[in-house]
């Protein structure tokens, strides 16, 4: 059985956002690094994905220099680094072609943000027929403002708003939505202790 670890958007862009101070997992790069080391150790493929928003002038605009892996994470020779402009790592990239070419049937997903690009990629992978493990504690997210909230509010105001979804609620919702439908939910320890 051929497996791959998909590392989604674990990039410095997020560190530029004020809301990252309220991240569910500020040490996500360490958790991802543990998964990467484990995957490499057992000969699994590792695929890196970076989110880009060219021409926007924000932290995801490649021209600003933040669309690169977080410190402690490095793609080794032969590990693809794909760039996407949509939520799913399959959208506008050659990810599916790569996985099919390698004969991958099992995928593990980790990265940023739990409910956004990681969850969307997991759902897409499941629909494409992959057996997916969502490594929840190797993901991270930020608080989500209520629909219609004013843009540009300071973090303290976002956190004080009772309508804001806290990171624990966001992660729990993703686990409920994915578990048994699109993926098996696991922790880093679950994955690393399997072998």
PDB file of C-alpha atoms in Angstrom:
ATOM      1  CA  UNK A   1       0.000   0.000   0.000  1.00  0.00           C
ATOM      2  CA  UNK A   2       1.490   3.328  -1.073  1.00  0.00           C
ATOM      3  CA  UNK A   3       0.983   6.282   1.259  1.00  0.00           C
ATOM      4  CA  UNK A   4       1.595  10.015   1.137  1.00  0.00           C
ATOM      5  CA  UNK A   5       1.671  12.814   3.680  1.00  0.00           C
ATOM      6  CA  UNK A   6       0.127  16.029   2.439  1.00  0.00           C
ATOM      7  CA  UNK A   7       1.350  19.156   4.251  1.00  0.00           C
ATOM      8  CA  UNK A   8      -1.092  21.976   3.516  1.00  0.00           C
ATOM      9  CA  UNK A   9      -0.165  25.670   3.829  1.00  0.00           C
ATOM     10  CA  UNK A  10       2.215  25.398   6.789  1.00  0.00           C
ATOM     11  CA  UNK A  11       3.746  28.673   5.722  1.00  0.00           C
ATOM     12  CA  UNK A  12       5.094  31.915   7.144  1.00  0.00           C
ATOM     13  CA  UNK A  13       2.177  33.906   5.692  1.00  0.00           C
ATOM     14  CA  UNK A  14       0.067  33.034   8.721  1.00  0.00           C
ATOM     15  CA  UNK A  15       2.649  34.406  11.131  1.00  0.00           C
ATOM     16  CA  UNK A  16       2.040  37.855   9.630  1.00  0.00           C
ATOM     17  CA  UNK A  17      -1.613  37.852  10.686  1.00  0.00           C
ATOM     18  CA  UNK A  18      -2.650  39.380  14.015  1.00  0.00           C
ATOM     19  CA  UNK A  19      -5.131  36.539  14.530  1.00  0.00           C
ATOM     20  CA  UNK A  20      -2.268  34.016  14.566  1.00  0.00           C
ATOM     21  CA  UNK A  21      -1.673  35.125  18.181  1.00  0.00           C
ATOM     22  CA  UNK A  22      -4.910  33.261  18.993  1.00  0.00           C
ATOM     23  CA  UNK A  23      -3.995  30.182  16.944  1.00  0.00           C
ATOM     24  CA  UNK A  24      -5.217  26.792  18.122  1.00  0.00           C
ATOM     25  CA  UNK A  25      -1.706  25.387  17.697  1.00  0.00           C
ATOM     26  CA  UNK A  26       1.124  27.926  17.514  1.00  0.00           C
ATOM     27  CA  UNK A  27       3.594  25.002  17.465  1.00  0.00           C
ATOM     28  CA  UNK A  28       1.976  23.339  14.459  1.00  0.00           C
ATOM     29  CA  UNK A  29       5.299  23.288  12.582  1.00  0.00           C
ATOM     30  CA  UNK A  30       6.754  20.997  15.269  1.00  0.00           C
ATOM     31  CA  UNK A  31       3.828  18.588  14.962  1.00  0.00           C
ATOM     32  CA  UNK A  32       4.080  18.623  11.179  1.00  0.00           C
ATOM     33  CA  UNK A  33       7.838  18.022  11.400  1.00  0.00           C
ATOM     34  CA  UNK A  34       7.214  14.901  13.510  1.00  0.00           C
ATOM     35  CA  UNK A  35       4.819  13.563  10.871  1.00  0.00           C
ATOM     36  CA  UNK A  36       7.244  14.382   8.064  1.00  0.00           C
ATOM     37  CA  UNK A  37      10.102  12.578   9.822  1.00  0.00           C
ATOM     38  CA  UNK A  38       7.877   9.565  10.388  1.00  0.00           C
ATOM     39  CA  UNK A  39       6.669   9.507   6.773  1.00  0.00           C
ATOM     40  CA  UNK A  40      10.208   9.755   5.438  1.00  0.00           C
ATOM     41  CA  UNK A  41      11.353   7.045   7.817  1.00  0.00           C
ATOM     42  CA  UNK A  42       8.886   4.552   6.439  1.00  0.00           C
ATOM     43  CA  UNK A  43       9.368   5.556   2.822  1.00  0.00           C
ATOM     44  CA  UNK A  44       6.092   7.416   2.298  1.00  0.00           C
ATOM     45  CA  UNK A  45       5.811  10.272  -0.163  1.00  0.00           C
ATOM     46  CA  UNK A  46       5.696  13.808   1.240  1.00  0.00           C
ATOM     47  CA  UNK A  47       3.969  16.583  -0.707  1.00  0.00           C
ATOM     48  CA  UNK A  48       4.113  20.220   0.352  1.00  0.00           C
ATOM     49  CA  UNK A  49       1.434  22.726  -0.645  1.00  0.00           C
ATOM     50  CA  UNK A  50       1.637  26.513  -0.308  1.00  0.00           C
ATOM     51  CA  UNK A  51      -1.274  28.923  -0.702  1.00  0.00           C
ATOM     52  CA  UNK A  52      -0.681  31.949  -2.910  1.00  0.00           C
ATOM     53  CA  UNK A  53      -2.683  35.057  -3.720  1.00  0.00           C
ATOM     54  CA  UNK A  54      -0.584  36.769  -6.409  1.00  0.00           C
ATOM     55  CA  UNK A  55      -1.026  40.500  -6.844  1.00  0.00           C
ATOM     56  CA  UNK A  56      -2.984  41.040  -3.613  1.00  0.00           C
ATOM     57  CA  UNK A  57      -0.230  42.709  -1.624  1.00  0.00           C
ATOM     58  CA  UNK A  58      -1.139  40.627   1.429  1.00  0.00           C
ATOM     59  CA  UNK A  59       0.953  38.010   3.272  1.00  0.00           C
ATOM     60  CA  UNK A  60      -0.052  35.356   0.709  1.00  0.00           C
ATOM     61  CA  UNK A  61       1.278  37.366  -2.226  1.00  0.00           C
ATOM     62  CA  UNK A  62       4.480  35.566  -3.288  1.00  0.00           C
ATOM     63  CA  UNK A  63       6.086  38.922  -4.109  1.00  0.00           C
ATOM     64  CA  UNK A  64       6.255  39.777  -0.385  1.00  0.00           C
ATOM     65  CA  UNK A  65       8.363  36.715   0.488  1.00  0.00           C
ATOM     66  CA  UNK A  66       6.216  35.043   3.146  1.00  0.00           C
ATOM     67  CA  UNK A  67       4.930  32.187   0.978  1.00  0.00           C
ATOM     68  CA  UNK A  68       7.549  29.774   2.243  1.00  0.00           C
ATOM     69  CA  UNK A  69       7.588  26.931   4.728  1.00  0.00           C
ATOM     70  CA  UNK A  70       7.660  27.773   8.428  1.00  0.00           C
ATOM     71  CA  UNK A  71      10.966  27.492  10.220  1.00  0.00           C
ATOM     72  CA  UNK A  72      11.872  23.883  10.973  1.00  0.00           C
ATOM     73  CA  UNK A  73      10.205  22.576   7.822  1.00  0.00           C
ATOM     74  CA  UNK A  74      12.176  21.818   4.663  1.00  0.00           C
ATOM     75  CA  UNK A  75      11.243  19.933   1.531  1.00  0.00           C
ATOM     76  CA  UNK A  76      13.868  17.345   0.660  1.00  0.00           C
ATOM     77  CA  UNK A  77      14.965  16.565  -2.865  1.00  0.00           C
ATOM     78  CA  UNK A  78      12.206  14.740  -4.712  1.00  0.00           C
ATOM     79  CA  UNK A  79       9.412  16.124  -2.503  1.00  0.00           C
ATOM     80  CA  UNK A  80       7.130  18.315  -4.617  1.00  0.00           C
ATOM     81  CA  UNK A  81       6.224  21.813  -3.441  1.00  0.00           C
ATOM     82  CA  UNK A  82       2.937  22.757  -5.096  1.00  0.00           C
ATOM     83  CA  UNK A  83       1.386  26.213  -5.167  1.00  0.00           C
ATOM     84  CA  UNK A  84      -2.359  26.699  -5.143  1.00  0.00           C
ATOM     85  CA  UNK A  85      -4.712  29.658  -5.323  1.00  0.00           C
ATOM     86  CA  UNK A  86      -7.882  27.921  -4.050  1.00  0.00           C
ATOM     87  CA  UNK A  87      -8.791  26.066  -0.857  1.00  0.00           C
ATOM     88  CA  UNK A  88      -8.295  22.492  -2.076  1.00  0.00           C
ATOM     89  CA  UNK A  89      -4.772  21.280  -2.718  1.00  0.00           C
ATOM     90  CA  UNK A  90      -6.212  19.440  -5.727  1.00  0.00           C
ATOM     91  CA  UNK A  91      -7.517  22.651  -7.356  1.00  0.00           C
ATOM     92  CA  UNK A  92      -5.268  23.980 -10.103  1.00  0.00           C
ATOM     93  CA  UNK A  93      -2.321  21.743  -9.165  1.00  0.00           C
ATOM     94  CA  UNK A  94      -1.041  18.424 -10.468  1.00  0.00           C
ATOM     95  CA  UNK A  95      -1.465  16.758  -7.055  1.00  0.00           C
ATOM     96  CA  UNK A  96      -3.846  14.063  -8.268  1.00  0.00           C
ATOM     97  CA  UNK A  97      -1.568  13.192 -11.193  1.00  0.00           C
ATOM     98  CA  UNK A  98       1.410  12.879  -8.843  1.00  0.00           C
ATOM     99  CA  UNK A  99      -0.454  10.693  -6.354  1.00  0.00           C
ATOM    100  CA  UNK A 100      -1.865   8.468  -9.073  1.00  0.00           C
ATOM    101  CA  UNK A 101       1.557   8.177 -10.692  1.00  0.00           C
ATOM    102  CA  UNK A 102       2.987   6.931  -7.416  1.00  0.00           C
ATOM    103  CA  UNK A 103       0.055   4.565  -6.885  1.00  0.00           C
ATOM    104  CA  UNK A 104      -0.951   6.288  -3.641  1.00  0.00           C
ATOM    105  CA  UNK A 105      -4.131   4.990  -2.042  1.00  0.00           C
ATOM    106  CA  UNK A 106      -3.715   6.387   1.495  1.00  0.00           C
ATOM    107  CA  UNK A 107      -3.271  10.055   2.366  1.00  0.00           C
ATOM    108  CA  UNK A 108      -2.565  11.767   5.674  1.00  0.00           C
ATOM    109  CA  UNK A 109      -3.464  15.463   5.811  1.00  0.00           C
ATOM    110  CA  UNK A 110      -2.024  18.109   8.139  1.00  0.00           C
ATOM    111  CA  UNK A 111      -1.366  21.851   8.071  1.00  0.00           C
ATOM    112  CA  UNK A 112      -3.217  25.166   8.215  1.00  0.00           C
ATOM    113  CA  UNK A 113      -6.151  25.956   8.520  1.00  0.00           C
ATOM    114  CA  UNK A 114      -8.028  23.095  10.093  1.00  0.00           C
ATOM    115  CA  UNK A 115     -11.505  23.937   8.764  1.00  0.00           C
ATOM    116  CA  UNK A 116     -10.484  25.641   5.564  1.00  0.00           C
ATOM    117  CA  UNK A 117      -7.778  24.288   3.273  1.00  0.00           C
ATOM    118  CA  UNK A 118      -7.102  21.127   5.311  1.00  0.00           C
ATOM    119  CA  UNK A 119     -10.772  20.167   5.547  1.00  0.00           C
ATOM    120  CA  UNK A 120     -11.509  21.104   1.930  1.00  0.00           C
ATOM    121  CA  UNK A 121      -8.534  19.068   0.718  1.00  0.00           C
ATOM    122  CA  UNK A 122      -9.646  16.112   2.856  1.00  0.00           C
ATOM    123  CA  UNK A 123     -13.166  16.174   1.430  1.00  0.00           C
ATOM    124  CA  UNK A 124     -11.810  16.385  -2.130  1.00  0.00           C
ATOM    125  CA  UNK A 125      -9.377  13.521  -1.502  1.00  0.00           C
ATOM    126  CA  UNK A 126     -12.151  11.338  -0.126  1.00  0.00           C
ATOM    127  CA  UNK A 127     -14.350  12.088  -3.132  1.00  0.00           C
ATOM    128  CA  UNK A 128     -11.449  11.091  -5.386  1.00  0.00           C
ATOM    129  CA  UNK A 129     -11.268   7.699  -3.682  1.00  0.00           C
ATOM    130  CA  UNK A 130      -8.295   8.098  -1.345  1.00  0.00           C
ATOM    131  CA  UNK A 131      -8.357   6.610   2.152  1.00  0.00           C
ATOM    132  CA  UNK A 132      -7.714   9.748   4.228  1.00  0.00           C
ATOM    133  CA  UNK A 133      -6.382  10.240   7.741  1.00  0.00           C
ATOM    134  CA  UNK A 134      -6.879  13.750   9.123  1.00  0.00           C
ATOM    135  CA  UNK A 135      -4.163  14.384  11.717  1.00  0.00           C
ATOM    136  CA  UNK A 136      -6.067  16.916  13.787  1.00  0.00           C
ATOM    137  CA  UNK A 137      -3.386  17.964  16.258  1.00  0.00           C
ATOM    138  CA  UNK A 138      -1.001  18.658  13.379  1.00  0.00           C
ATOM    139  CA  UNK A 139      -3.401  21.308  12.094  1.00  0.00           C
ATOM    140  CA  UNK A 140      -3.994  24.855  13.283  1.00  0.00           C
ATOM    141  CA  UNK A 141      -6.669  27.476  12.881  1.00  0.00           C
ATOM    142  CA  UNK A 142      -7.683  30.887  14.154  1.00  0.00           C
ATOM    143  CA  UNK A 143     -10.923  32.285  15.624  1.00  0.00           C
ATOM    144  CA  UNK A 144     -13.628  32.881  13.022  1.00  0.00           C
ATOM    145  CA  UNK A 145     -15.703  36.043  13.098  1.00  0.00           C
ATOM    146  CA  UNK A 146     -19.458  35.872  12.663  1.00  0.00           C
ATOM    147  CA  UNK A 147     -20.782  36.517   9.158  1.00  0.00           C
ATOM    148  CA  UNK A 148     -21.231  40.241   8.599  1.00  0.00           C
ATOM    149  CA  UNK A 149     -18.657  41.283  11.190  1.00  0.00           C
ATOM    150  CA  UNK A 150     -16.739  44.425  10.282  1.00  0.00           C
ATOM    151  CA  UNK A 151     -13.425  43.810   8.549  1.00  0.00           C
ATOM    152  CA  UNK A 152     -10.185  44.913  10.154  1.00  0.00           C
ATOM    153  CA  UNK A 153     -11.240  44.655  13.802  1.00  0.00           C
ATOM    154  CA  UNK A 154      -8.411  44.201  16.299  1.00  0.00           C
ATOM    155  CA  UNK A 155      -7.938  40.696  17.684  1.00  0.00           C
ATOM    156  CA  UNK A 156      -9.113  41.685  21.168  1.00  0.00           C
ATOM    157  CA  UNK A 157     -12.427  42.876  19.734  1.00  0.00           C
ATOM    158  CA  UNK A 158     -12.814  39.691  17.696  1.00  0.00           C
ATOM    159  CA  UNK A 159     -12.178  37.536  20.765  1.00  0.00           C
ATOM    160  CA  UNK A 160     -14.572  39.606  22.921  1.00  0.00           C
ATOM    161  CA  UNK A 161     -17.421  39.193  20.434  1.00  0.00           C
ATOM    162  CA  UNK A 162     -19.697  36.383  21.720  1.00  0.00           C
ATOM    163  CA  UNK A 163     -20.558  35.492  18.120  1.00  0.00           C
ATOM    164  CA  UNK A 164     -16.927  34.637  17.285  1.00  0.00           C
ATOM    165  CA  UNK A 165     -16.231  30.922  16.960  1.00  0.00           C
ATOM    166  CA  UNK A 166     -13.276  30.029  19.142  1.00  0.00           C
ATOM    167  CA  UNK A 167     -10.589  27.713  17.841  1.00  0.00           C
ATOM    168  CA  UNK A 168     -11.756  24.792  19.987  1.00  0.00           C
ATOM    169  CA  UNK A 169     -15.242  25.064  18.487  1.00  0.00           C
ATOM    170  CA  UNK A 170     -13.809  25.278  14.974  1.00  0.00           C
ATOM    171  CA  UNK A 171     -11.630  22.190  15.416  1.00  0.00           C
ATOM    172  CA  UNK A 172     -14.473  20.229  17.047  1.00  0.00           C
ATOM    173  CA  UNK A 173     -16.817  21.093  14.182  1.00  0.00           C
ATOM    174  CA  UNK A 174     -14.265  19.886  11.648  1.00  0.00           C
ATOM    175  CA  UNK A 175     -13.753  16.622  13.522  1.00  0.00           C
ATOM    176  CA  UNK A 176     -17.514  16.034  13.621  1.00  0.00           C
ATOM    177  CA  UNK A 177     -17.898  16.892   9.930  1.00  0.00           C
ATOM    178  CA  UNK A 178     -15.063  14.680   8.690  1.00  0.00           C
ATOM    179  CA  UNK A 179     -15.091  11.706  11.050  1.00  0.00           C
ATOM    180  CA  UNK A 180     -16.463   8.568   9.456  1.00  0.00           C
ATOM    181  CA  UNK A 181     -17.630  10.470   6.399  1.00  0.00           C
ATOM    182  CA  UNK A 182     -14.500  11.763   4.724  1.00  0.00           C
ATOM    183  CA  UNK A 183     -11.630  10.652   6.942  1.00  0.00           C
ATOM    184  CA  UNK A 184     -10.345   8.832   9.955  1.00  0.00           C
ATOM    185  CA  UNK A 185      -9.438  11.335  12.674  1.00  0.00           C
ATOM    186  CA  UNK A 186      -6.049  10.710  14.285  1.00  0.00           C
ATOM    187  CA  UNK A 187      -3.414  12.409  16.400  1.00  0.00           C
ATOM    188  CA  UNK A 188       0.298  12.638  15.708  1.00  0.00           C
ATOM    189  CA  UNK A 189       0.849   9.975  18.375  1.00  0.00           C
ATOM    190  CA  UNK A 190      -1.694   7.673  16.685  1.00  0.00           C
ATOM    191  CA  UNK A 191       0.150   7.947  13.372  1.00  0.00           C
ATOM    192  CA  UNK A 192       3.686   7.728  14.702  1.00  0.00           C
ATOM    193  CA  UNK A 193       2.901   4.827  17.069  1.00  0.00           C
ATOM    194  CA  UNK A 194       1.304   2.682  14.326  1.00  0.00           C
ATOM    195  CA  UNK A 195       4.650   1.307  13.125  1.00  0.00           C
TER     196      UNK A 195
END
